């Protein structure tokens, strides 16, 4: 299965990006995680959309279409998801009638420096998943507090509990995706989706 890993942070030394890199390393043979950098996606503007999609947005949509699932790793900015992540999702959601987000299985994880573990950011992302009809895995969750303590200076994961949990999380995500790859279930699910 092909997974697109989407970091919500543009920071070079982002811990959320580091968590995606760790996930890519830990993933079992059946799961290939490719990380997608959203930094070149311009600010959403409906005028621009009507004039023609910018190349970076076209490429992002194509990458989503080609993936079996999306794995978001997002920080929390001011009790929500970073604007750059919401902006990338806004582009991918257009035009609504043929968005590649529709019926896309997703999983969400996140880490922050404090004790909230990105819970509010993840809730906002789930709210956006609701309208765009992405199919979000509810459990298990990954809400990492004090994320800076879980990685060494080279951004290698050093927390063994998080490593074990990440492994369990990825197995659950693979199972979650396989439910919706089943034609019979997928057709039934689609009948509820319009
Ligand atoms: C603009 C801004 C707003 C932030 N707001 C929150 C917040 O609401 N809650 C929180 O736990 N951390 C907040 N933080 C701290 C981030 O969680 C922390 O910088 C984290 O490491 C960023 O993720 P990254 O390492 O993947 O870039 C904020 C940081 C920035 C730059």
PDB file of C-alpha atoms and ligand atoms in Angstrom:
ATOM      1  CA  UNK A   1       0.000   0.000   0.000  1.00  0.00           C
ATOM      2  CA  UNK A   2       1.166   3.509  -0.848  1.00  0.00           C
ATOM      3  CA  UNK A   3       0.827   6.091   1.891  1.00  0.00           C
ATOM      4  CA  UNK A   4       1.355   9.793   1.443  1.00  0.00           C
ATOM      5  CA  UNK A   5       2.839  11.269   4.608  1.00  0.00           C
ATOM      6  CA  UNK A   6       1.868  14.924   4.989  1.00  0.00           C
ATOM      7  CA  UNK A   7       3.646  17.030   7.625  1.00  0.00           C
ATOM      8  CA  UNK A   8       1.728  20.045   8.898  1.00  0.00           C
ATOM      9  CA  UNK A   9       4.975  21.897   9.601  1.00  0.00           C
ATOM     10  CA  UNK A  10       7.290  23.437   7.000  1.00  0.00           C
ATOM     11  CA  UNK A  11      10.167  23.583   9.490  1.00  0.00           C
ATOM     12  CA  UNK A  12      13.366  21.849   8.352  1.00  0.00           C
ATOM     13  CA  UNK A  13      13.885  20.334  11.820  1.00  0.00           C
ATOM     14  CA  UNK A  14      10.210  19.681  12.437  1.00  0.00           C
ATOM     15  CA  UNK A  15       9.502  16.988  15.036  1.00  0.00           C
ATOM     16  CA  UNK A  16       6.316  16.078  13.183  1.00  0.00           C
ATOM     17  CA  UNK A  17       8.321  15.529  10.018  1.00  0.00           C
ATOM     18  CA  UNK A  18      10.755  13.469  12.126  1.00  0.00           C
ATOM     19  CA  UNK A  19       7.814  11.371  13.343  1.00  0.00           C
ATOM     20  CA  UNK A  20       6.791  10.721   9.724  1.00  0.00           C
ATOM     21  CA  UNK A  21      10.392   9.730   8.909  1.00  0.00           C
ATOM     22  CA  UNK A  22      10.320   7.336  11.868  1.00  0.00           C
ATOM     23  CA  UNK A  23       6.995   5.915  10.634  1.00  0.00           C
ATOM     24  CA  UNK A  24       8.496   5.356   7.168  1.00  0.00           C
ATOM     25  CA  UNK A  25      11.363   3.416   8.774  1.00  0.00           C
ATOM     26  CA  UNK A  26       9.153   1.374  11.088  1.00  0.00           C
ATOM     27  CA  UNK A  27       6.481   0.515   8.471  1.00  0.00           C
ATOM     28  CA  UNK A  28       6.219  -3.161   7.594  1.00  0.00           C
ATOM     29  CA  UNK A  29       6.847  -4.422   4.066  1.00  0.00           C
ATOM     30  CA  UNK A  30       3.238  -3.959   2.983  1.00  0.00           C
ATOM     31  CA  UNK A  31       3.284  -0.219   3.634  1.00  0.00           C
ATOM     32  CA  UNK A  32       5.383   2.336   1.773  1.00  0.00           C
ATOM     33  CA  UNK A  33       5.300   5.871   3.194  1.00  0.00           C
ATOM     34  CA  UNK A  34       6.359   8.728   0.941  1.00  0.00           C
ATOM     35  CA  UNK A  35       6.622  12.151   2.492  1.00  0.00           C
ATOM     36  CA  UNK A  36       5.121  15.097   0.648  1.00  0.00           C
ATOM     37  CA  UNK A  37       6.398  18.627   1.186  1.00  0.00           C
ATOM     38  CA  UNK A  38       3.555  21.159   0.941  1.00  0.00           C
ATOM     39  CA  UNK A  39       5.802  24.243   1.077  1.00  0.00           C
ATOM     40  CA  UNK A  40       5.355  25.223  -2.599  1.00  0.00           C
ATOM     41  CA  UNK A  41       1.561  25.221  -2.538  1.00  0.00           C
ATOM     42  CA  UNK A  42       0.440  28.859  -2.870  1.00  0.00           C
ATOM     43  CA  UNK A  43      -2.261  30.519  -0.805  1.00  0.00           C
ATOM     44  CA  UNK A  44      -5.703  29.437  -1.900  1.00  0.00           C
ATOM     45  CA  UNK A  45      -7.575  32.011  -3.937  1.00  0.00           C
ATOM     46  CA  UNK A  46     -10.757  31.181  -5.829  1.00  0.00           C
ATOM     47  CA  UNK A  47      -9.787  33.616  -8.616  1.00  0.00           C
ATOM     48  CA  UNK A  48      -6.560  31.646  -9.145  1.00  0.00           C
ATOM     49  CA  UNK A  49      -8.529  28.406  -9.189  1.00  0.00           C
ATOM     50  CA  UNK A  50     -10.822  29.789 -11.863  1.00  0.00           C
ATOM     51  CA  UNK A  51      -7.857  30.991 -13.937  1.00  0.00           C
ATOM     52  CA  UNK A  52      -6.260  27.537 -13.687  1.00  0.00           C
ATOM     53  CA  UNK A  53      -4.854  25.419 -10.890  1.00  0.00           C
ATOM     54  CA  UNK A  54      -1.242  26.229  -9.942  1.00  0.00           C
ATOM     55  CA  UNK A  55       1.145  23.390 -10.808  1.00  0.00           C
ATOM     56  CA  UNK A  56       1.992  22.726  -7.141  1.00  0.00           C
ATOM     57  CA  UNK A  57      -1.688  22.191  -6.331  1.00  0.00           C
ATOM     58  CA  UNK A  58      -2.153  19.916  -9.371  1.00  0.00           C
ATOM     59  CA  UNK A  59       0.819  17.804  -8.258  1.00  0.00           C
ATOM     60  CA  UNK A  60      -0.462  17.590  -4.693  1.00  0.00           C
ATOM     61  CA  UNK A  61      -3.871  16.395  -5.912  1.00  0.00           C
ATOM     62  CA  UNK A  62      -2.212  13.823  -8.174  1.00  0.00           C
ATOM     63  CA  UNK A  63      -0.112  12.486  -5.289  1.00  0.00           C
ATOM     64  CA  UNK A  64      -3.263  12.151  -3.166  1.00  0.00           C
ATOM     65  CA  UNK A  65      -5.082  10.310  -5.987  1.00  0.00           C
ATOM     66  CA  UNK A  66      -2.201   7.859  -6.370  1.00  0.00           C
ATOM     67  CA  UNK A  67      -2.044   7.067  -2.646  1.00  0.00           C
ATOM     68  CA  UNK A  68      -4.066   4.400  -0.876  1.00  0.00           C
ATOM     69  CA  UNK A  69      -4.117   6.511   2.264  1.00  0.00           C
ATOM     70  CA  UNK A  70      -2.901   9.769   3.792  1.00  0.00           C
ATOM     71  CA  UNK A  71      -0.937   9.979   7.025  1.00  0.00           C
ATOM     72  CA  UNK A  72      -0.977  13.467   8.544  1.00  0.00           C
ATOM     73  CA  UNK A  73       1.534  14.489  11.227  1.00  0.00           C
ATOM     74  CA  UNK A  74       0.645  17.909  12.475  1.00  0.00           C
ATOM     75  CA  UNK A  75       1.732  20.328  15.166  1.00  0.00           C
ATOM     76  CA  UNK A  76      -0.743  22.588  16.929  1.00  0.00           C
ATOM     77  CA  UNK A  77      -0.629  26.300  16.186  1.00  0.00           C
ATOM     78  CA  UNK A  78      -2.783  28.477  18.428  1.00  0.00           C
ATOM     79  CA  UNK A  79      -5.107  25.597  19.313  1.00  0.00           C
ATOM     80  CA  UNK A  80      -5.618  24.580  15.674  1.00  0.00           C
ATOM     81  CA  UNK A  81      -3.826  23.036  12.712  1.00  0.00           C
ATOM     82  CA  UNK A  82      -1.194  25.204  10.962  1.00  0.00           C
ATOM     83  CA  UNK A  83      -2.626  27.426   8.233  1.00  0.00           C
ATOM     84  CA  UNK A  84      -0.303  25.898   5.626  1.00  0.00           C
ATOM     85  CA  UNK A  85      -1.869  22.482   6.173  1.00  0.00           C
ATOM     86  CA  UNK A  86      -5.427  23.798   5.978  1.00  0.00           C
ATOM     87  CA  UNK A  87      -4.446  25.717   2.842  1.00  0.00           C
ATOM     88  CA  UNK A  88      -3.079  22.582   1.141  1.00  0.00           C
ATOM     89  CA  UNK A  89      -6.262  20.693   2.026  1.00  0.00           C
ATOM     90  CA  UNK A  90      -8.377  23.568   0.675  1.00  0.00           C
ATOM     91  CA  UNK A  91      -6.651  23.250  -2.719  1.00  0.00           C
ATOM     92  CA  UNK A  92      -7.033  19.466  -2.702  1.00  0.00           C
ATOM     93  CA  UNK A  93     -10.740  19.820  -1.934  1.00  0.00           C
ATOM     94  CA  UNK A  94     -11.381  21.694  -5.193  1.00  0.00           C
ATOM     95  CA  UNK A  95     -13.404  21.251  -7.292  1.00  0.00           C
ATOM     96  CA  UNK A  96     -15.588  19.623  -4.653  1.00  0.00           C
ATOM     97  CA  UNK A  97     -17.324  17.388  -7.217  1.00  0.00           C
ATOM     98  CA  UNK A  98     -14.122  15.482  -8.007  1.00  0.00           C
ATOM     99  CA  UNK A  99     -11.790  15.999  -5.058  1.00  0.00           C
ATOM    100  CA  UNK A 100      -9.242  13.223  -4.507  1.00  0.00           C
ATOM    101  CA  UNK A 101      -9.958  13.584  -0.772  1.00  0.00           C
ATOM    102  CA  UNK A 102     -13.400  12.064  -1.215  1.00  0.00           C
ATOM    103  CA  UNK A 103     -13.434   8.585   0.397  1.00  0.00           C
ATOM    104  CA  UNK A 104      -9.681   8.681   1.071  1.00  0.00           C
ATOM    105  CA  UNK A 105      -8.686   6.731   4.188  1.00  0.00           C
ATOM    106  CA  UNK A 106      -6.581   8.897   6.507  1.00  0.00           C
ATOM    107  CA  UNK A 107      -4.793   8.658   9.831  1.00  0.00           C
ATOM    108  CA  UNK A 108      -3.761  11.594  11.991  1.00  0.00           C
ATOM    109  CA  UNK A 109      -0.907  11.909  14.426  1.00  0.00           C
ATOM    110  CA  UNK A 110       0.763  14.901  15.989  1.00  0.00           C
ATOM    111  CA  UNK A 111       3.168  16.163  18.560  1.00  0.00           C
ATOM    112  CA  UNK A 112       3.722  19.443  20.354  1.00  0.00           C
ATOM    113  CA  UNK A 113       6.188  20.895  22.792  1.00  0.00           C
ATOM    114  CA  UNK A 114       3.684  21.246  25.612  1.00  0.00           C
ATOM    115  CA  UNK A 115       1.293  18.915  27.366  1.00  0.00           C
ATOM    116  CA  UNK A 116      -1.708  19.166  25.013  1.00  0.00           C
ATOM    117  CA  UNK A 117      -0.279  16.730  22.456  1.00  0.00           C
ATOM    118  CA  UNK A 118      -2.050  18.479  19.514  1.00  0.00           C
ATOM    119  CA  UNK A 119      -5.503  17.325  20.595  1.00  0.00           C
ATOM    120  CA  UNK A 120      -7.183  20.560  19.462  1.00  0.00           C
ATOM    121  CA  UNK A 121      -5.281  20.624  16.181  1.00  0.00           C
ATOM    122  CA  UNK A 122      -6.265  17.026  15.464  1.00  0.00           C
ATOM    123  CA  UNK A 123      -9.912  17.742  16.276  1.00  0.00           C
ATOM    124  CA  UNK A 124      -9.934  20.610  13.767  1.00  0.00           C
ATOM    125  CA  UNK A 125      -8.376  18.347  11.152  1.00  0.00           C
ATOM    126  CA  UNK A 126     -11.074  15.747  11.831  1.00  0.00           C
ATOM    127  CA  UNK A 127     -13.707  18.455  11.362  1.00  0.00           C
ATOM    128  CA  UNK A 128     -12.250  19.245   7.930  1.00  0.00           C
ATOM    129  CA  UNK A 129     -12.161  15.506   7.142  1.00  0.00           C
ATOM    130  CA  UNK A 130     -15.877  15.426   7.860  1.00  0.00           C
ATOM    131  CA  UNK A 131     -16.810  17.926   5.164  1.00  0.00           C
ATOM    132  CA  UNK A 132     -14.283  16.691   2.606  1.00  0.00           C
ATOM    133  CA  UNK A 133     -15.469  13.088   3.204  1.00  0.00           C
ATOM    134  CA  UNK A 134     -12.048  11.684   4.074  1.00  0.00           C
ATOM    135  CA  UNK A 135     -12.425   8.485   6.095  1.00  0.00           C
ATOM    136  CA  UNK A 136     -10.474   9.090   9.295  1.00  0.00           C
ATOM    137  CA  UNK A 137      -9.275   6.266  11.495  1.00  0.00           C
ATOM    138  CA  UNK A 138     -10.501   7.074  15.023  1.00  0.00           C
ATOM    139  CA  UNK A 139      -8.361   4.726  17.099  1.00  0.00           C
ATOM    140  CA  UNK A 140      -5.612   4.276  18.067  1.00  0.00           C
ATOM    141  CA  UNK A 141      -4.577   7.903  18.437  1.00  0.00           C
ATOM    142  CA  UNK A 142      -1.091   9.391  18.523  1.00  0.00           C
ATOM    143  CA  UNK A 143      -0.968  12.540  20.664  1.00  0.00           C
ATOM    144  CA  UNK A 144       2.640  13.205  21.587  1.00  0.00           C
ATOM    145  CA  UNK A 145       3.392  15.603  24.441  1.00  0.00           C
ATOM    146  CA  UNK A 146       6.866  17.111  24.944  1.00  0.00           C
ATOM    147  CA  UNK A 147       7.817  15.834  21.516  1.00  0.00           C
ATOM    148  CA  UNK A 148      11.306  17.398  21.688  1.00  0.00           C
ATOM    149  CA  UNK A 149      12.202  14.795  24.333  1.00  0.00           C
ATOM    150  CA  UNK A 150      11.348  11.877  22.040  1.00  0.00           C
ATOM    151  CA  UNK A 151      14.067  12.565  19.445  1.00  0.00           C
ATOM    152  CA  UNK A 152      17.844  12.929  19.600  1.00  0.00           C
ATOM    153  CA  UNK A 153      19.664  15.978  18.111  1.00  0.00           C
ATOM    154  CA  UNK A 154      19.772  14.178  14.736  1.00  0.00           C
ATOM    155  CA  UNK A 155      15.988  13.796  14.909  1.00  0.00           C
ATOM    156  CA  UNK A 156      16.129  10.031  15.351  1.00  0.00           C
ATOM    157  CA  UNK A 157      13.336   8.571  17.445  1.00  0.00           C
ATOM    158  CA  UNK A 158      14.722   7.535  20.838  1.00  0.00           C
ATOM    159  CA  UNK A 159      11.512   6.942  22.771  1.00  0.00           C
ATOM    160  CA  UNK A 160      10.816   3.206  22.733  1.00  0.00           C
ATOM    161  CA  UNK A 161       7.210   3.555  23.940  1.00  0.00           C
ATOM    162  CA  UNK A 162       6.440   5.880  21.048  1.00  0.00           C
ATOM    163  CA  UNK A 163       8.186   3.511  18.622  1.00  0.00           C
ATOM    164  CA  UNK A 164       6.039   0.585  19.815  1.00  0.00           C
ATOM    165  CA  UNK A 165       2.870   2.670  19.658  1.00  0.00           C
ATOM    166  CA  UNK A 166       3.735   3.939  16.175  1.00  0.00           C
ATOM    167  CA  UNK A 167       4.164   0.352  15.004  1.00  0.00           C
ATOM    168  CA  UNK A 168       0.732  -0.613  16.374  1.00  0.00           C
ATOM    169  CA  UNK A 169      -0.780   2.526  14.838  1.00  0.00           C
ATOM    170  CA  UNK A 170       0.606   1.687  11.367  1.00  0.00           C
ATOM    171  CA  UNK A 171      -0.717  -1.873  11.505  1.00  0.00           C
ATOM    172  CA  UNK A 172      -4.157  -0.488  12.421  1.00  0.00           C
ATOM    173  CA  UNK A 173      -3.945   2.003   9.550  1.00  0.00           C
ATOM    174  CA  UNK A 174      -3.075  -0.746   7.075  1.00  0.00           C
ATOM    175  CA  UNK A 175      -6.135  -2.680   8.287  1.00  0.00           C
ATOM    176  CA  UNK A 176      -8.266   0.460   8.103  1.00  0.00           C
ATOM    177  CA  UNK A 177      -7.281   1.039   4.472  1.00  0.00           C
ATOM    178  CA  UNK A 178      -7.894  -2.583   3.540  1.00  0.00           C
ATOM    179  CA  UNK A 179     -11.514  -2.298   4.716  1.00  0.00           C
ATOM    180  CA  UNK A 180     -12.137   0.386   2.098  1.00  0.00           C
ATOM    181  CA  UNK A 181     -10.142  -1.395  -0.610  1.00  0.00           C
ATOM    182  CA  UNK A 182     -12.689  -4.181  -0.398  1.00  0.00           C
ATOM    183  CA  UNK A 183     -15.063  -3.523  -3.356  1.00  0.00           C
ATOM    184  CA  UNK A 184     -18.144  -4.807  -1.594  1.00  0.00           C
ATOM    185  CA  UNK A 185     -17.694  -2.592   1.479  1.00  0.00           C
ATOM    186  CA  UNK A 186     -16.492   0.349  -0.556  1.00  0.00           C
ATOM    187  CA  UNK A 187     -19.632   0.283  -2.756  1.00  0.00           C
ATOM    188  CA  UNK A 188     -21.865   0.100   0.300  1.00  0.00           C
ATOM    189  CA  UNK A 189     -19.996   2.980   1.927  1.00  0.00           C
ATOM    190  CA  UNK A 190     -20.254   5.064  -1.251  1.00  0.00           C
ATOM    191  CA  UNK A 191     -24.037   4.675  -1.221  1.00  0.00           C
ATOM    192  CA  UNK A 192     -24.060   6.776   1.975  1.00  0.00           C
ATOM    193  CA  UNK A 193     -21.581   9.337   0.765  1.00  0.00           C
ATOM    194  CA  UNK A 194     -23.645  11.628  -1.478  1.00  0.00           C
TER     195      UNK A 194
HETATM  196  C1  LIG B   1       2.638  29.929  15.723  1.00  0.00           C
HETATM  197  C2  LIG B   1       2.787  28.864  16.775  1.00  0.00           C
HETATM  198  C3  LIG B   1       1.713  28.534  17.565  1.00  0.00           C
HETATM  199  C4  LIG B   1       1.813  27.493  18.494  1.00  0.00           C
HETATM  200  N1  LIG B   1       0.724  27.137  19.195  1.00  0.00           N
HETATM  201  C5  LIG B   1       0.744  26.033  19.984  1.00  0.00           C
HETATM  202  C6  LIG B   1      -0.454  25.532  20.582  1.00  0.00           C
HETATM  203  O1  LIG B   1      -1.527  26.074  20.417  1.00  0.00           O
HETATM  204  N2  LIG B   1      -0.373  24.409  21.316  1.00  0.00           N
HETATM  205  C7  LIG B   1       0.828  23.738  21.515  1.00  0.00           C
HETATM  206  O2  LIG B   1       0.847  22.714  22.191  1.00  0.00           O
HETATM  207  N3  LIG B   1       1.982  24.187  20.946  1.00  0.00           N
HETATM  208  C8  LIG B   1       1.962  25.314  20.173  1.00  0.00           C
HETATM  209  N4  LIG B   1       3.103  25.745  19.546  1.00  0.00           N
HETATM  210  C9  LIG B   1       4.379  25.010  19.781  1.00  0.00           C
HETATM  211  C10 LIG B   1       4.541  23.867  18.790  1.00  0.00           C
HETATM  212  O3  LIG B   1       3.791  22.773  19.258  1.00  0.00           O
HETATM  213  C11 LIG B   1       6.012  23.454  18.673  1.00  0.00           C
HETATM  214  O4  LIG B   1       6.754  24.553  18.170  1.00  0.00           O
HETATM  215  C12 LIG B   1       6.199  22.243  17.765  1.00  0.00           C
HETATM  216  O5  LIG B   1       7.474  21.726  17.929  1.00  0.00           O
HETATM  217  C13 LIG B   1       5.992  22.601  16.305  1.00  0.00           C
HETATM  218  O6  LIG B   1       6.007  21.422  15.537  1.00  0.00           O
HETATM  219  P1  LIG B   1       7.226  21.031  14.565  1.00  0.00           P
HETATM  220  O7  LIG B   1       8.392  20.667  15.468  1.00  0.00           O
HETATM  221  O8  LIG B   1       6.712  19.839  13.818  1.00  0.00           O
HETATM  222  O9  LIG B   1       7.542  22.203  13.686  1.00  0.00           O
HETATM  223  C14 LIG B   1       3.034  26.795  18.645  1.00  0.00           C
HETATM  224  C15 LIG B   1       4.133  27.167  17.850  1.00  0.00           C
HETATM  225  C16 LIG B   1       4.013  28.159  16.919  1.00  0.00           C
HETATM  226  C17 LIG B   1       5.195  28.499  16.035  1.00  0.00           C
END
